[in-house]
């Protein structure tokens, strides 16, 4: 424990109970290796912006068109975030930085493009898609007429199936992207399929947004009509969402976010987004994203070397999806063992999975957070040894010293 941990702070003085919970989270992250593909560690500068006094400010509306007075600073912050976003994602004609999350961004974009009750086509959750792409438990599956496409037996998108689904159902929106899909997507082919059917193409890049901003994987910006994302995964910003749109879709998107789906924007989070986009515009961000991608490819190869099956046999991005069906363990069991060893991972369905979502036959791993801590090939190989040992049934306690040593050698930013 350092002096900084015990020094009086307004929070520690006024609410020691809440402060203790937050301190416990600092400690948890420090002694845990995060391999959850949707998580990362943002910088202290981003966290400082998110904790700023602008959290007090209501700013319903958009820069220079607000429903409240005193918004000149909120205008400046939001415009800074928007301009940096458009610089980062070359080809973006408009940026809406207000969505509170990726799901809110998707809902707002789908209402804008499909209209209430409109037909949408997205990738099924079990195939690697996302709940908000039309799953029946999501409002996107209840409020829209949703149809889904899957993946081929090897786990890859089958463009012929996508084309058949679109030709059969005539959707207003075709969605490309997912939350556990590990391969590059041919966005030009998706756009051709959508546009042939007079549908919009919406690309959800929540996961690979950082890799795309850095140019290490192909991006749909400039190809898709609308691109939605989160800002806290590979992009390494604060928790939140964002929508990039072609100029002719921008008005629809903006009024669908506010007043359609949200009230006052979280200006403190938008400040964090502006800072994170500024960080992503620096040259070192590309190197970081290249290492994230290389580490994921290496992790997949190391796990294959241990005899484990990887969906599609590898990865093009930061995600590795382990198929446990040839073993005698479930995703839930390995997730629990991993936590006991100090690794934070998540169980995940694999294509064709027969097990329920709280059990699953897969494990989704991601390299964004450990790469932020500074991991390279050697550390990734050690983590692969641990995961393979856990799948084999070794006592998780046995791996705690390795995880502790790595956490100490590679501290949080
Ligand atoms: N929770 C995000 C993920 O883990 O991919 C998606 O909502």
Tab-separated table of C-alpha atoms and ligand atoms in Angstrom:
chain	number	residue	atom	x	y	z
A	1	UNK	CA	0.000	0.000	0.000
A	2	UNK	CA	1.402	3.433	-0.962
A	3	UNK	CA	0.828	6.814	0.658
A	4	UNK	CA	-1.401	7.693	-2.307
A	5	UNK	CA	-3.717	4.824	-1.327
A	6	UNK	CA	-4.222	6.172	2.192
A	7	UNK	CA	-3.874	9.950	1.683
A	8	UNK	CA	-7.111	11.833	2.380
A	9	UNK	CA	-9.170	12.527	-0.730
A	10	UNK	CA	-12.645	14.059	-0.883
A	11	UNK	CA	-14.090	10.634	-1.648
A	12	UNK	CA	-12.182	8.816	1.097
A	13	UNK	CA	-13.159	11.495	3.595
A	14	UNK	CA	-16.818	11.790	2.692
A	15	UNK	CA	-17.643	8.251	1.699
A	16	UNK	CA	-15.093	5.703	2.868
A	17	UNK	CA	-17.429	2.851	1.972
A	18	UNK	CA	-17.710	3.770	-1.726
A	19	UNK	CA	-14.006	4.700	-1.783
A	20	UNK	CA	-13.113	1.277	-0.441
A	21	UNK	CA	-15.091	-0.419	-3.225
A	22	UNK	CA	-13.318	1.634	-5.881
A	23	UNK	CA	-9.938	0.993	-4.278
A	24	UNK	CA	-10.776	-2.704	-4.338
A	25	UNK	CA	-11.367	-2.441	-8.109
A	26	UNK	CA	-7.951	-0.740	-8.539
A	27	UNK	CA	-6.423	-3.671	-6.683
A	28	UNK	CA	-8.432	-6.260	-8.647
A	29	UNK	CA	-7.262	-4.841	-11.960
A	30	UNK	CA	-3.666	-4.574	-10.748
A	31	UNK	CA	-3.452	-8.269	-9.789
A	32	UNK	CA	-5.552	-9.628	-12.662
A	33	UNK	CA	-4.629	-10.069	-16.307
A	34	UNK	CA	-7.563	-8.913	-18.423
A	35	UNK	CA	-8.092	-11.142	-21.428
A	36	UNK	CA	-11.732	-10.125	-21.953
A	37	UNK	CA	-11.723	-9.063	-25.591
A	38	UNK	CA	-14.048	-6.097	-25.014
A	39	UNK	CA	-11.965	-4.549	-22.213
A	40	UNK	CA	-8.823	-2.434	-22.128
A	41	UNK	CA	-7.039	-0.043	-19.760
A	42	UNK	CA	-7.495	3.610	-20.744
A	43	UNK	CA	-4.893	6.198	-19.799
A	44	UNK	CA	-4.813	8.289	-16.638
A	45	UNK	CA	-5.433	11.329	-18.872
A	46	UNK	CA	-8.681	9.810	-20.178
A	47	UNK	CA	-9.775	8.954	-16.632
A	48	UNK	CA	-8.991	12.499	-15.482
A	49	UNK	CA	-11.168	13.957	-18.253
A	50	UNK	CA	-14.046	11.618	-17.351
A	51	UNK	CA	-13.840	12.680	-13.714
A	52	UNK	CA	-13.955	16.404	-14.560
A	53	UNK	CA	-16.482	18.953	-13.342
A	54	UNK	CA	-18.238	19.001	-16.712
A	55	UNK	CA	-20.177	15.956	-15.454
A	56	UNK	CA	-22.473	18.597	-13.884
A	57	UNK	CA	-23.495	20.084	-17.228
A	58	UNK	CA	-26.682	19.505	-19.183
A	59	UNK	CA	-26.143	20.008	-22.919
A	60	UNK	CA	-29.130	18.531	-24.744
A	61	UNK	CA	-28.781	19.266	-28.437
A	62	UNK	CA	-25.632	19.605	-30.509
A	63	UNK	CA	-22.754	22.144	-30.591
A	64	UNK	CA	-24.146	25.678	-31.031
A	65	UNK	CA	-27.744	24.325	-30.985
A	66	UNK	CA	-28.425	23.510	-27.334
A	67	UNK	CA	-31.529	23.578	-25.193
A	68	UNK	CA	-29.564	24.955	-22.193
A	69	UNK	CA	-27.409	28.004	-21.571
A	70	UNK	CA	-23.769	27.872	-20.509
A	71	UNK	CA	-22.834	25.219	-23.078
A	72	UNK	CA	-19.867	26.990	-24.682
A	73	UNK	CA	-17.375	24.605	-23.067
A	74	UNK	CA	-19.517	21.560	-23.833
A	75	UNK	CA	-19.661	22.800	-27.448
A	76	UNK	CA	-15.883	23.087	-27.571
A	77	UNK	CA	-15.331	19.622	-26.083
A	78	UNK	CA	-17.888	17.919	-28.321
A	79	UNK	CA	-16.560	19.623	-31.449
A	80	UNK	CA	-12.996	18.642	-30.487
A	81	UNK	CA	-14.064	14.997	-30.110
A	82	UNK	CA	-15.975	15.077	-33.406
A	83	UNK	CA	-13.130	16.636	-35.389
A	84	UNK	CA	-10.558	14.232	-33.934
A	85	UNK	CA	-12.870	11.275	-34.678
A	86	UNK	CA	-13.144	12.310	-38.325
A	87	UNK	CA	-9.365	12.789	-38.538
A	88	UNK	CA	-8.812	9.351	-37.001
A	89	UNK	CA	-11.256	7.516	-39.264
A	90	UNK	CA	-10.305	8.856	-42.662
A	91	UNK	CA	-13.300	9.108	-44.943
A	92	UNK	CA	-15.840	9.748	-42.183
A	93	UNK	CA	-18.123	12.603	-43.233
A	94	UNK	CA	-19.848	13.107	-39.882
A	95	UNK	CA	-19.326	11.894	-36.320
A	96	UNK	CA	-21.844	11.662	-33.504
A	97	UNK	CA	-19.943	11.222	-30.220
A	98	UNK	CA	-23.006	11.269	-27.944
A	99	UNK	CA	-24.130	7.597	-27.770
A	100	UNK	CA	-23.779	6.318	-24.226
A	101	UNK	CA	-22.875	2.821	-25.438
A	102	UNK	CA	-22.509	0.613	-28.481
A	103	UNK	CA	-26.004	-0.817	-28.043
A	104	UNK	CA	-27.518	2.683	-27.830
A	105	UNK	CA	-25.581	3.637	-30.943
A	106	UNK	CA	-26.930	0.586	-32.774
A	107	UNK	CA	-30.520	1.191	-31.669
A	108	UNK	CA	-30.374	4.839	-32.734
A	109	UNK	CA	-28.791	3.988	-36.086
A	110	UNK	CA	-31.285	1.208	-36.813
A	111	UNK	CA	-34.290	3.416	-36.008
A	112	UNK	CA	-32.814	6.103	-38.276
A	113	UNK	CA	-32.148	3.762	-41.190
A	114	UNK	CA	-34.877	1.100	-40.928
A	115	UNK	CA	-37.655	3.029	-39.148
A	116	UNK	CA	-39.766	1.437	-36.402
A	117	UNK	CA	-40.748	-2.078	-37.428
A	118	UNK	CA	-38.412	-1.975	-40.427
A	119	UNK	CA	-36.670	-5.126	-41.565
A	120	UNK	CA	-33.020	-5.652	-40.650
A	121	UNK	CA	-30.551	-8.449	-41.346
A	122	UNK	CA	-27.587	-9.100	-39.044
A	123	UNK	CA	-25.253	-11.893	-37.997
A	124	UNK	CA	-26.681	-14.253	-35.345
A	125	UNK	CA	-25.203	-13.918	-31.850
A	126	UNK	CA	-24.186	-17.587	-31.835
A	127	UNK	CA	-22.333	-17.104	-35.107
A	128	UNK	CA	-20.289	-14.224	-33.660
A	129	UNK	CA	-22.736	-11.323	-34.051
A	130	UNK	CA	-24.100	-9.113	-31.284
A	131	UNK	CA	-27.330	-8.996	-29.269
A	132	UNK	CA	-28.145	-5.587	-30.741
A	133	UNK	CA	-28.032	-6.945	-34.310
A	134	UNK	CA	-31.553	-8.350	-34.053
A	135	UNK	CA	-31.399	-11.014	-31.310
A	136	UNK	CA	-34.899	-11.793	-30.036
A	137	UNK	CA	-34.052	-10.823	-26.433
A	138	UNK	CA	-32.789	-7.398	-27.559
A	139	UNK	CA	-35.086	-4.496	-28.403
A	140	UNK	CA	-33.532	-4.695	-31.873
A	141	UNK	CA	-35.173	-8.111	-32.218
A	142	UNK	CA	-38.486	-6.873	-30.794
A	143	UNK	CA	-38.872	-3.478	-32.455
A	144	UNK	CA	-37.596	-4.445	-35.894
A	145	UNK	CA	-38.437	-7.325	-38.190
A	146	UNK	CA	-35.084	-9.037	-37.746
A	147	UNK	CA	-33.606	-11.833	-39.843
A	148	UNK	CA	-30.196	-13.358	-39.236
A	149	UNK	CA	-27.367	-14.964	-41.162
A	150	UNK	CA	-24.795	-17.384	-39.774
A	151	UNK	CA	-21.306	-18.584	-40.632
A	152	UNK	CA	-20.051	-21.576	-42.626
A	153	UNK	CA	-18.830	-24.772	-40.914
A	154	UNK	CA	-15.310	-23.320	-40.611
A	155	UNK	CA	-16.689	-20.293	-38.710
A	156	UNK	CA	-16.314	-17.750	-41.531
A	157	UNK	CA	-18.953	-15.494	-43.044
A	158	UNK	CA	-20.409	-17.024	-46.183
A	159	UNK	CA	-21.123	-14.104	-48.522
A	160	UNK	CA	-23.421	-16.285	-50.627
A	161	UNK	CA	-25.598	-16.898	-47.565
A	162	UNK	CA	-25.610	-13.171	-46.757
A	163	UNK	CA	-26.637	-12.412	-50.351
A	164	UNK	CA	-29.363	-15.086	-50.283
A	165	UNK	CA	-30.744	-13.760	-46.985
A	166	UNK	CA	-30.839	-10.194	-48.270
A	167	UNK	CA	-32.398	-11.175	-51.607
A	168	UNK	CA	-35.042	-13.232	-49.832
A	169	UNK	CA	-35.975	-10.739	-47.105
A	170	UNK	CA	-35.382	-7.298	-48.687
A	171	UNK	CA	-34.202	-5.571	-45.469
A	172	UNK	CA	-33.839	-1.844	-45.066
A	173	UNK	CA	-30.536	-2.370	-43.250
A	174	UNK	CA	-27.830	-4.998	-43.571
A	175	UNK	CA	-25.473	-5.178	-40.574
A	176	UNK	CA	-21.850	-6.294	-40.825
A	177	UNK	CA	-19.746	-6.908	-37.726
A	178	UNK	CA	-19.906	-8.792	-34.474
A	179	UNK	CA	-18.600	-9.371	-30.982
A	180	UNK	CA	-16.708	-12.634	-31.378
A	181	UNK	CA	-15.914	-12.716	-35.101
A	182	UNK	CA	-12.167	-13.025	-35.576
A	183	UNK	CA	-11.727	-12.568	-39.315
A	184	UNK	CA	-11.552	-9.530	-41.574
A	185	UNK	CA	-14.842	-8.669	-43.239
A	186	UNK	CA	-15.133	-7.896	-46.930
A	187	UNK	CA	-17.038	-4.623	-46.485
A	188	UNK	CA	-17.049	-3.834	-50.205
A	189	UNK	CA	-18.858	-7.123	-50.860
A	190	UNK	CA	-21.323	-6.378	-48.047
A	191	UNK	CA	-21.963	-2.910	-49.501
A	192	UNK	CA	-22.612	-4.386	-52.944
A	193	UNK	CA	-25.104	-6.882	-51.463
A	194	UNK	CA	-26.884	-4.169	-49.449
A	195	UNK	CA	-27.002	-1.594	-52.218
A	196	UNK	CA	-28.193	-4.096	-54.829
A	197	UNK	CA	-31.242	-4.534	-52.555
A	198	UNK	CA	-31.550	-0.768	-51.917
A	199	UNK	CA	-30.649	-1.396	-48.265
A	200	UNK	CA	-28.271	0.610	-46.103
A	201	UNK	CA	-25.068	-1.038	-44.910
A	202	UNK	CA	-24.382	-0.489	-41.224
A	203	UNK	CA	-20.993	-1.729	-40.003
A	204	UNK	CA	-20.566	-2.300	-36.273
A	205	UNK	CA	-16.833	-2.056	-35.524
A	206	UNK	CA	-17.169	-1.975	-31.704
A	207	UNK	CA	-14.394	-4.554	-31.320
A	208	UNK	CA	-11.785	-3.753	-33.983
A	209	UNK	CA	-12.268	0.074	-33.992
A	210	UNK	CA	-8.745	0.725	-32.653
A	211	UNK	CA	-7.144	-1.675	-35.128
A	212	UNK	CA	-9.048	0.059	-37.922
A	213	UNK	CA	-8.186	3.573	-36.753
A	214	UNK	CA	-4.527	2.538	-36.828
A	215	UNK	CA	-4.898	0.955	-40.268
A	216	UNK	CA	-3.784	-2.535	-39.244
A	217	UNK	CA	-7.028	-4.199	-40.377
A	218	UNK	CA	-9.372	-3.155	-43.229
A	219	UNK	CA	-11.969	-0.567	-42.244
A	220	UNK	CA	-15.545	-0.039	-43.505
A	221	UNK	CA	-15.317	3.746	-43.101
A	222	UNK	CA	-15.970	5.258	-46.532
A	223	UNK	CA	-17.670	2.029	-47.671
A	224	UNK	CA	-20.565	1.503	-45.231
A	225	UNK	CA	-23.315	4.120	-45.030
A	226	UNK	CA	-23.116	4.197	-41.257
A	227	UNK	CA	-20.450	2.851	-38.880
A	228	UNK	CA	-21.172	2.286	-35.186
A	229	UNK	CA	-18.649	1.501	-32.469
A	230	UNK	CA	-17.744	1.611	-28.824
A	231	UNK	CA	-14.851	3.742	-27.653
A	232	UNK	CA	-13.549	1.549	-24.816
A	233	UNK	CA	-12.425	-1.677	-26.454
A	234	UNK	CA	-9.398	-1.681	-28.787
A	235	UNK	CA	-9.858	2.076	-29.228
A	236	UNK	CA	-8.771	2.385	-25.555
A	237	UNK	CA	-10.959	5.330	-24.626
A	238	UNK	CA	-13.635	5.799	-21.993
A	239	UNK	CA	-16.784	3.670	-21.913
A	240	UNK	CA	-19.157	4.921	-24.615
A	241	UNK	CA	-20.341	4.767	-28.205
A	242	UNK	CA	-19.936	6.677	-31.448
A	243	UNK	CA	-21.537	6.741	-34.905
A	244	UNK	CA	-19.822	7.788	-38.131
A	245	UNK	CA	-22.123	8.564	-41.025
A	246	UNK	CA	-22.124	9.561	-44.641
A	247	UNK	CA	-23.179	13.204	-44.982
A	248	UNK	CA	-26.600	12.353	-46.395
A	249	UNK	CA	-27.365	10.038	-43.424
A	250	UNK	CA	-26.026	12.406	-40.757
A	251	UNK	CA	-29.206	14.383	-40.070
A	252	UNK	CA	-31.264	11.211	-39.619
A	253	UNK	CA	-28.624	9.704	-37.322
A	254	UNK	CA	-28.226	12.830	-35.220
A	255	UNK	CA	-31.923	13.265	-34.544
A	256	UNK	CA	-32.236	9.562	-33.805
A	257	UNK	CA	-29.527	9.822	-31.097
A	258	UNK	CA	-30.997	13.044	-29.661
A	259	UNK	CA	-33.912	13.500	-29.094
A	260	UNK	CA	-34.736	9.975	-30.315
A	261	UNK	CA	-32.806	7.686	-28.031
A	262	UNK	CA	-31.114	9.852	-25.414
A	263	UNK	CA	-31.518	13.057	-23.427
A	264	UNK	CA	-28.500	14.993	-22.195
A	265	UNK	CA	-25.157	13.732	-23.479
A	266	UNK	CA	-22.539	12.607	-20.931
A	267	UNK	CA	-20.181	15.505	-21.639
A	268	UNK	CA	-17.535	14.180	-19.208
A	269	UNK	CA	-17.419	10.945	-21.220
A	270	UNK	CA	-17.259	12.964	-24.461
A	271	UNK	CA	-14.265	14.799	-22.948
A	272	UNK	CA	-12.664	11.394	-22.314
A	273	UNK	CA	-13.399	10.414	-25.933
A	274	UNK	CA	-11.693	13.591	-27.186
A	275	UNK	CA	-8.581	12.793	-25.128
A	276	UNK	CA	-8.540	9.165	-26.275
A	277	UNK	CA	-8.894	10.162	-29.941
A	278	UNK	CA	-5.991	12.591	-29.462
A	279	UNK	CA	-3.913	9.690	-28.097
A	280	UNK	CA	-4.963	7.489	-31.025
A	281	UNK	CA	-3.788	10.144	-33.490
A	282	UNK	CA	-0.222	9.868	-32.150
A	283	UNK	CA	2.205	7.705	-34.163
A	284	UNK	CA	2.786	5.244	-31.284
A	285	UNK	CA	-0.870	4.143	-31.426
A	286	UNK	CA	-0.218	2.275	-34.663
A	287	UNK	CA	2.619	0.331	-33.036
A	288	UNK	CA	0.359	-0.556	-30.116
A	289	UNK	CA	-2.394	-1.841	-32.425
A	290	UNK	CA	0.084	-3.855	-34.499
A	291	UNK	CA	1.303	-5.512	-31.269
A	292	UNK	CA	-2.311	-6.235	-30.215
A	293	UNK	CA	-2.859	-8.019	-33.525
A	294	UNK	CA	0.501	-9.862	-33.480
A	295	UNK	CA	-0.075	-10.962	-29.885
A	296	UNK	CA	-3.506	-12.374	-30.769
A	297	UNK	CA	-2.081	-14.314	-33.733
A	298	UNK	CA	0.699	-15.640	-31.471
A	299	UNK	CA	-1.783	-16.583	-28.718
A	300	UNK	CA	-3.825	-18.560	-31.250
A	301	UNK	CA	-0.720	-20.386	-32.493
A	302	UNK	CA	0.486	-21.179	-28.961
A	303	UNK	CA	-2.939	-22.583	-27.999
A	304	UNK	CA	-3.026	-24.672	-31.187
A	305	UNK	CA	0.441	-25.910	-30.183
A	306	UNK	CA	-1.137	-27.102	-26.925
A	307	UNK	CA	-3.710	-29.092	-28.913
A	308	UNK	CA	-6.629	-26.685	-28.504
A	309	UNK	CA	-9.023	-25.867	-31.316
A	310	UNK	CA	-9.413	-22.268	-32.403
A	311	UNK	CA	-12.513	-21.212	-34.368
A	312	UNK	CA	-11.385	-20.544	-38.000
A	313	UNK	CA	-7.913	-21.795	-37.068
A	314	UNK	CA	-6.569	-18.369	-36.061
A	315	UNK	CA	-7.436	-14.689	-36.049
A	316	UNK	CA	-7.084	-11.492	-38.078
A	317	UNK	CA	-7.806	-9.186	-35.147
A	318	UNK	CA	-7.444	-9.019	-31.342
A	319	UNK	CA	-9.857	-11.881	-30.538
A	320	UNK	CA	-9.111	-15.593	-30.207
A	321	UNK	CA	-12.134	-17.884	-29.889
A	322	UNK	CA	-11.288	-21.259	-28.352
A	323	UNK	CA	-13.608	-24.146	-29.220
A	324	UNK	CA	-13.726	-26.472	-26.207
A	325	UNK	CA	-16.055	-29.087	-27.700
A	326	UNK	CA	-13.235	-31.601	-28.151
A	327	UNK	CA	-12.333	-31.298	-24.435
A	328	UNK	CA	-14.315	-32.366	-21.378
A	329	UNK	CA	-14.803	-28.801	-20.048
A	330	UNK	CA	-17.279	-25.998	-20.750
A	331	UNK	CA	-16.629	-22.289	-21.229
A	332	UNK	CA	-18.133	-21.602	-17.789
A	333	UNK	CA	-15.766	-24.054	-16.076
A	334	UNK	CA	-12.660	-22.593	-17.684
A	335	UNK	CA	-13.823	-19.038	-16.953
A	336	UNK	CA	-14.147	-19.950	-13.272
A	337	UNK	CA	-10.758	-21.690	-13.154
A	338	UNK	CA	-9.120	-18.768	-14.942
A	339	UNK	CA	-10.489	-16.287	-12.400
A	340	UNK	CA	-9.056	-18.418	-9.601
A	341	UNK	CA	-5.670	-18.204	-11.332
A	342	UNK	CA	-5.939	-14.412	-11.800
A	343	UNK	CA	-7.012	-14.296	-15.451
A	344	UNK	CA	-10.182	-12.486	-16.443
A	345	UNK	CA	-11.704	-14.195	-19.519
A	346	UNK	CA	-15.228	-14.868	-20.735
A	347	UNK	CA	-17.183	-17.932	-21.747
A	348	UNK	CA	-18.617	-17.510	-25.226
A	349	UNK	CA	-20.742	-19.508	-27.634
A	350	UNK	CA	-18.947	-20.988	-30.620
A	351	UNK	CA	-20.718	-21.410	-33.978
A	352	UNK	CA	-23.098	-24.367	-33.702
A	353	UNK	CA	-22.891	-24.415	-29.893
A	354	UNK	CA	-25.531	-26.628	-28.261
A	355	UNK	CA	-24.833	-25.433	-24.716
A	356	UNK	CA	-26.825	-22.540	-23.152
A	357	UNK	CA	-25.349	-19.006	-23.031
A	358	UNK	CA	-24.467	-19.236	-19.322
A	359	UNK	CA	-22.433	-22.403	-19.986
A	360	UNK	CA	-21.177	-22.374	-23.602
A	361	UNK	CA	-18.486	-24.453	-25.307
A	362	UNK	CA	-16.097	-21.606	-25.969
A	363	UNK	CA	-13.723	-19.154	-24.463
A	364	UNK	CA	-13.226	-15.684	-25.929
A	365	UNK	CA	-9.808	-14.159	-25.357
A	366	UNK	CA	-8.524	-10.733	-26.374
A	367	UNK	CA	-5.087	-9.150	-26.313
A	368	UNK	CA	-5.873	-5.408	-26.144
A	369	UNK	CA	-5.555	-4.991	-22.360
A	370	UNK	CA	-2.446	-7.117	-21.786
A	371	UNK	CA	-0.754	-5.402	-24.745
A	372	UNK	CA	-1.490	-2.054	-23.082
A	373	UNK	CA	0.374	-3.435	-20.048
A	374	UNK	CA	3.330	-4.134	-22.364
A	375	UNK	CA	3.005	-7.852	-23.156
A	376	UNK	CA	4.982	-9.274	-26.070
A	377	UNK	CA	5.451	-12.771	-27.494
A	378	UNK	CA	7.111	-14.332	-24.423
A	379	UNK	CA	4.414	-13.212	-22.018
A	380	UNK	CA	1.683	-14.327	-24.437
A	381	UNK	CA	3.289	-17.783	-24.619
A	382	UNK	CA	3.270	-17.997	-20.822
A	383	UNK	CA	-0.416	-17.060	-20.725
A	384	UNK	CA	-1.168	-19.730	-23.338
A	385	UNK	CA	0.583	-22.284	-21.094
A	386	UNK	CA	-1.645	-21.228	-18.201
A	387	UNK	CA	-4.860	-21.447	-20.247
A	388	UNK	CA	-3.941	-24.853	-21.649
A	389	UNK	CA	-3.152	-26.055	-18.102
A	390	UNK	CA	-6.523	-24.810	-16.855
A	391	UNK	CA	-8.354	-26.580	-19.687
A	392	UNK	CA	-6.476	-29.786	-18.790
A	393	UNK	CA	-7.742	-29.459	-15.218
A	394	UNK	CA	-4.588	-28.364	-13.372
A	395	UNK	CA	-5.153	-26.614	-10.039
A	396	UNK	CA	-5.565	-22.862	-10.734
A	397	UNK	CA	-3.556	-22.067	-7.580
A	398	UNK	CA	-0.517	-23.501	-9.326
A	399	UNK	CA	-0.619	-20.638	-11.852
A	400	UNK	CA	-1.138	-17.775	-9.407
A	401	UNK	CA	2.617	-17.081	-8.980
A	402	UNK	CA	3.121	-16.778	-12.775
A	403	UNK	CA	0.167	-14.398	-13.081
A	404	UNK	CA	1.339	-12.381	-10.040
A	405	UNK	CA	4.858	-12.110	-11.475
A	406	UNK	CA	3.493	-10.891	-14.844
A	407	UNK	CA	1.179	-8.372	-13.170
A	408	UNK	CA	4.077	-6.958	-11.138
A	409	UNK	CA	6.420	-6.816	-14.121
A	410	UNK	CA	3.770	-5.143	-16.324
A	411	UNK	CA	1.812	-2.684	-14.130
A	412	UNK	CA	-1.382	-0.911	-15.138
A	413	UNK	CA	-0.947	2.412	-17.005
B	1	LIG	N1	-20.099	-6.680	-24.025
B	1	LIG	C1	-19.533	-6.508	-25.334
B	1	LIG	C2	-18.599	-7.597	-25.659
B	1	LIG	O1	-18.117	-8.213	-24.720
B	1	LIG	O2	-18.324	-7.866	-26.810
B	1	LIG	C3	-20.566	-6.390	-26.339
B	1	LIG	O3	-21.672	-5.744	-25.836
